[in-house]
Amino acid sequence: MERTVNGTAAHPTRWWTRLDDGRVRCDVCPRACALHEGQRGLCFVRAREGGAIVLTTYGRSSGFCVDPIEKKPLAHFLPGTPVLSFGTAGCNLACRFCQNWDISKSRETDTLADAATPEAIAEAAVRTGCRSVAFTYNDPVIFLEYAVDVAAACRARGIRSVAVTAGYVEPGPRDELFGAIDAANVDLKAFTDDFYHRVCAGRLGPVLETIEHVANATGVWLELTTLLIPGLNDGDAELDAMTRWVVEHAGPDVPMHLTAFHPDWRMRDRPPTPPATLARARAIAVGNGVRYAYTGNVHDPEGQTTRCHRCGATLIGRDGYELGAWGLVDGRCAACGERCPGVFEDLPGGWGSRRLPVRIGAP
Ligand code: SF4
């Protein structure tokens, strides 16, 4: 925990408790940081000021970009459409393999280059032809109040919102966040508490609770992502247990993205994930009843194509972020009529794989 920087913007929050010993505990995530005046939590962006927990990154972003929705990744949510994506700074996990460490580990407020109100973000999404806004690059759990306000402003303009999150959150804030959004990709980083503890400085249990809750008790469209790291979370037994759990507790219709690791941040001693590992993981998932298992971060059109789980017809062809064949009519297989779970329109979007940086507010 560190001292706050004078002059930092401080937005009020409500998920905290005053403790008997004089400290104030943040109740947003299982870390339960107990803070003295002037201290910041482990996520760095929630701090104690004036006897309360405040959010120091409200209204400020590390930058906006229009991305393909497939990049979040979401395969069954408005395929082919552009999504206005942004993050803030900080994170409540400390994954050694972090792929966005320049943002998640940021201690510099100048990382937050682009200021934007929720209304300005919704307006920018409309202006750029986006169908949704994504809270991504770092975890919206830690900028909950900003994410919820942005989602509300977007809803008012007919724009949906998407959270890309590790799901490391307490039940109350969880319900507030997932009550405001339309789709989520939750990281299931591994299926052992040991991995979460040693590699991410967290715990597995709260993540499983989040996944089970979102799948069964909300209207949020849910997909899962697991980054497979050679020798750490890619063993047959672990993948077998993980995918069995997903089918049993979240259901066979929740898509799983099994993606390739590239050496980054504090984990440069591991090789990239071999394509054969992704194929093996996908086969285990499918064998255990996961109806939509995809490979990611590799060139693998077959492993990224959506097929009807009943008749095997191609529903959505993919090559990376580019869509190919389209075999859906009213969200059903054009060949056999079986429903494909997800959020679909009559035709796919045509955004392709483009990435377009967008400037919204003054720094
Ligand atoms: S959200 Fe941040 S301050 Fe709150 S408990 Fe989690 S790490 Fe600590």
PDB file of N, CA and C and ligand atoms in Angstrom, residues 1 15 25-35 40-47 53-54 91-93 141-143 168 170, ligand 1:
ATOM      1  N   MET A   1       0.827  -1.183   0.000  1.00  0.00           N
ATOM      2  CA  MET A   1       0.000   0.000   0.000  1.00  0.00           C
ATOM      3  C   MET A   1       0.875   1.252   0.000  1.00  0.00           C
ATOM      4  N   TRP A  15     -18.624   0.651  -1.429  1.00  0.00           N
ATOM      5  CA  TRP A  15     -18.312  -0.693  -0.955  1.00  0.00           C
ATOM      6  C   TRP A  15     -17.116  -0.650   0.000  1.00  0.00           C
ATOM      7  N   ARG A  25     -11.873  -0.719   5.438  1.00  0.00           N
ATOM      8  CA  ARG A  25     -11.643  -1.868   4.552  1.00  0.00           C
ATOM      9  C   ARG A  25     -12.416  -1.693   3.246  1.00  0.00           C
ATOM     10  N   CYS A  26     -11.719  -1.881   2.133  1.00  0.00           N
ATOM     11  CA  CYS A  26     -12.388  -1.896   0.827  1.00  0.00           C
ATOM     12  C   CYS A  26     -13.047  -3.258   0.655  1.00  0.00           C
ATOM     13  N   ASP A  27     -14.321  -3.274   0.282  1.00  0.00           N
ATOM     14  CA  ASP A  27     -15.078  -4.524   0.157  1.00  0.00           C
ATOM     15  C   ASP A  27     -15.333  -4.918  -1.295  1.00  0.00           C
ATOM     16  N   VAL A  28     -14.578  -4.358  -2.213  1.00  0.00           N
ATOM     17  CA  VAL A  28     -14.845  -4.652  -3.631  1.00  0.00           C
ATOM     18  C   VAL A  28     -14.333  -6.040  -4.022  1.00  0.00           C
ATOM     19  N   CYS A  29     -13.135  -6.389  -3.587  1.00  0.00           N
ATOM     20  CA  CYS A  29     -12.604  -7.691  -4.023  1.00  0.00           C
ATOM     21  C   CYS A  29     -12.071  -8.464  -2.822  1.00  0.00           C
ATOM     22  N   PRO A  30     -11.804  -9.760  -3.005  1.00  0.00           N
ATOM     23  CA  PRO A  30     -11.417 -10.596  -1.858  1.00  0.00           C
ATOM     24  C   PRO A  30     -10.119 -10.186  -1.179  1.00  0.00           C
ATOM     25  N   ARG A  31      -9.379  -9.266  -1.737  1.00  0.00           N
ATOM     26  CA  ARG A  31      -8.166  -8.809  -1.060  1.00  0.00           C
ATOM     27  C   ARG A  31      -8.483  -8.057   0.228  1.00  0.00           C
ATOM     28  N   ALA A  32      -9.647  -7.431   0.279  1.00  0.00           N
ATOM     29  CA  ALA A  32     -10.112  -6.766   1.498  1.00  0.00           C
ATOM     30  C   ALA A  32      -9.045  -5.846   2.091  1.00  0.00           C
ATOM     31  N   CYS A  33      -8.494  -4.952   1.306  1.00  0.00           N
ATOM     32  CA  CYS A  33      -7.451  -4.052   1.785  1.00  0.00           C
ATOM     33  C   CYS A  33      -7.981  -3.189   2.930  1.00  0.00           C
ATOM     34  N   ALA A  34      -7.277  -3.189   4.043  1.00  0.00           N
ATOM     35  CA  ALA A  34      -7.649  -2.361   5.194  1.00  0.00           C
ATOM     36  C   ALA A  34      -6.678  -1.185   5.246  1.00  0.00           C
ATOM     37  N   LEU A  35      -7.191   0.016   5.092  1.00  0.00           N
ATOM     38  CA  LEU A  35      -6.337   1.171   4.807  1.00  0.00           C
ATOM     39  C   LEU A  35      -6.375   2.224   5.909  1.00  0.00           C
ATOM     40  N   ARG A  40      -3.229   3.597  -0.390  1.00  0.00           N
ATOM     41  CA  ARG A  40      -3.912   3.006  -1.539  1.00  0.00           C
ATOM     42  C   ARG A  40      -3.999   1.500  -1.369  1.00  0.00           C
ATOM     43  N   GLY A  41      -5.016   0.896  -1.997  1.00  0.00           N
ATOM     44  CA  GLY A  41      -5.140  -0.554  -1.976  1.00  0.00           C
ATOM     45  C   GLY A  41      -4.144  -1.194  -2.919  1.00  0.00           C
ATOM     46  N   LEU A  42      -4.139  -2.516  -2.943  1.00  0.00           N
ATOM     47  CA  LEU A  42      -3.192  -3.238  -3.792  1.00  0.00           C
ATOM     48  C   LEU A  42      -3.442  -3.004  -5.273  1.00  0.00           C
ATOM     49  N   CYS A  43      -4.653  -2.631  -5.628  1.00  0.00           N
ATOM     50  CA  CYS A  43      -4.944  -2.316  -7.035  1.00  0.00           C
ATOM     51  C   CYS A  43      -4.399  -0.950  -7.418  1.00  0.00           C
ATOM     52  N   PHE A  44      -4.013  -0.180  -6.430  1.00  0.00           N
ATOM     53  CA  PHE A  44      -3.423   1.156  -6.567  1.00  0.00           C
ATOM     54  C   PHE A  44      -4.440   2.255  -6.897  1.00  0.00           C
ATOM     55  N   VAL A  45      -5.616   1.935  -7.384  1.00  0.00           N
ATOM     56  CA  VAL A  45      -6.529   2.995  -7.833  1.00  0.00           C
ATOM     57  C   VAL A  45      -7.651   3.286  -6.845  1.00  0.00           C
ATOM     58  N   ARG A  46      -7.839   2.441  -5.845  1.00  0.00           N
ATOM     59  CA  ARG A  46      -8.784   2.746  -4.786  1.00  0.00           C
ATOM     60  C   ARG A  46      -7.953   3.141  -3.559  1.00  0.00           C
ATOM     61  N   ALA A  47      -8.376   4.227  -2.931  1.00  0.00           N
ATOM     62  CA  ALA A  47      -7.555   4.794  -1.872  1.00  0.00           C
ATOM     63  C   ALA A  47      -8.447   5.309  -0.745  1.00  0.00           C
ATOM     64  N   ILE A  53     -13.264   5.237   1.283  1.00  0.00           N
ATOM     65  CA  ILE A  53     -12.559   4.713   0.104  1.00  0.00           C
ATOM     66  C   ILE A  53     -13.062   5.472  -1.128  1.00  0.00           C
ATOM     67  N   VAL A  54     -12.125   5.968  -1.908  1.00  0.00           N
ATOM     68  CA  VAL A  54     -12.465   6.690  -3.143  1.00  0.00           C
ATOM     69  C   VAL A  54     -11.815   5.976  -4.330  1.00  0.00           C
ATOM     70  N   CYS A  91      -4.594  -3.029 -11.211  1.00  0.00           N
ATOM     71  CA  CYS A  91      -5.264  -4.331 -11.259  1.00  0.00           C
ATOM     72  C   CYS A  91      -5.281  -4.902  -9.853  1.00  0.00           C
ATOM     73  N   ASN A  92      -6.259  -5.773  -9.572  1.00  0.00           N
ATOM     74  CA  ASN A  92      -6.340  -6.374  -8.235  1.00  0.00           C
ATOM     75  C   ASN A  92      -5.752  -7.782  -8.199  1.00  0.00           C
ATOM     76  N   LEU A  93      -5.227  -8.259  -9.320  1.00  0.00           N
ATOM     77  CA  LEU A  93      -4.409  -9.466  -9.299  1.00  0.00           C
ATOM     78  C   LEU A  93      -2.991  -9.056  -9.705  1.00  0.00           C
ATOM     79  N   VAL A 141     -13.442  -4.398 -12.397  1.00  0.00           N
ATOM     80  CA  VAL A 141     -13.791  -4.549 -10.983  1.00  0.00           C
ATOM     81  C   VAL A 141     -13.225  -3.390 -10.171  1.00  0.00           C
ATOM     82  N   ILE A 142     -12.009  -2.971 -10.481  1.00  0.00           N
ATOM     83  CA  ILE A 142     -11.376  -1.956  -9.645  1.00  0.00           C
ATOM     84  C   ILE A 142     -11.838  -0.541 -10.008  1.00  0.00           C
ATOM     85  N   PHE A 143     -12.432  -0.370 -11.204  1.00  0.00           N
ATOM     86  CA  PHE A 143     -13.019   0.942 -11.504  1.00  0.00           C
ATOM     87  C   PHE A 143     -14.535   0.808 -11.661  1.00  0.00           C
ATOM     88  N   TYR A 168     -12.524 -11.526 -10.021  1.00  0.00           N
ATOM     89  CA  TYR A 168     -12.060 -11.560  -8.637  1.00  0.00           C
ATOM     90  C   TYR A 168     -12.757 -10.428  -7.885  1.00  0.00           C
ATOM     91  N   GLU A 170     -16.141  -9.399  -4.891  1.00  0.00           N
ATOM     92  CA  GLU A 170     -17.071  -9.817  -3.843  1.00  0.00           C
ATOM     93  C   GLU A 170     -18.506  -9.782  -4.383  1.00  0.00           C
TER      94      GLU A 170
HETATM   95  S1  SF4 B   1     -10.475  -3.406  -5.177  1.00  0.00           S
HETATM   96 FE1  SF4 B   1      -8.383  -2.665  -4.768  1.00  0.00          FE
HETATM   97  S2  SF4 B   1      -8.493  -1.608  -2.765  1.00  0.00           S
HETATM   98 FE2  SF4 B   1     -10.357  -2.843  -2.993  1.00  0.00          FE
HETATM   99  S3  SF4 B   1      -9.878  -4.774  -1.919  1.00  0.00           S
HETATM  100 FE3  SF4 B   1      -9.409  -5.076  -4.107  1.00  0.00          FE
HETATM  101  S4  SF4 B   1      -7.218  -4.567  -4.344  1.00  0.00           S
HETATM  102 FE4  SF4 B   1      -7.910  -3.741  -2.359  1.00  0.00          FE
END
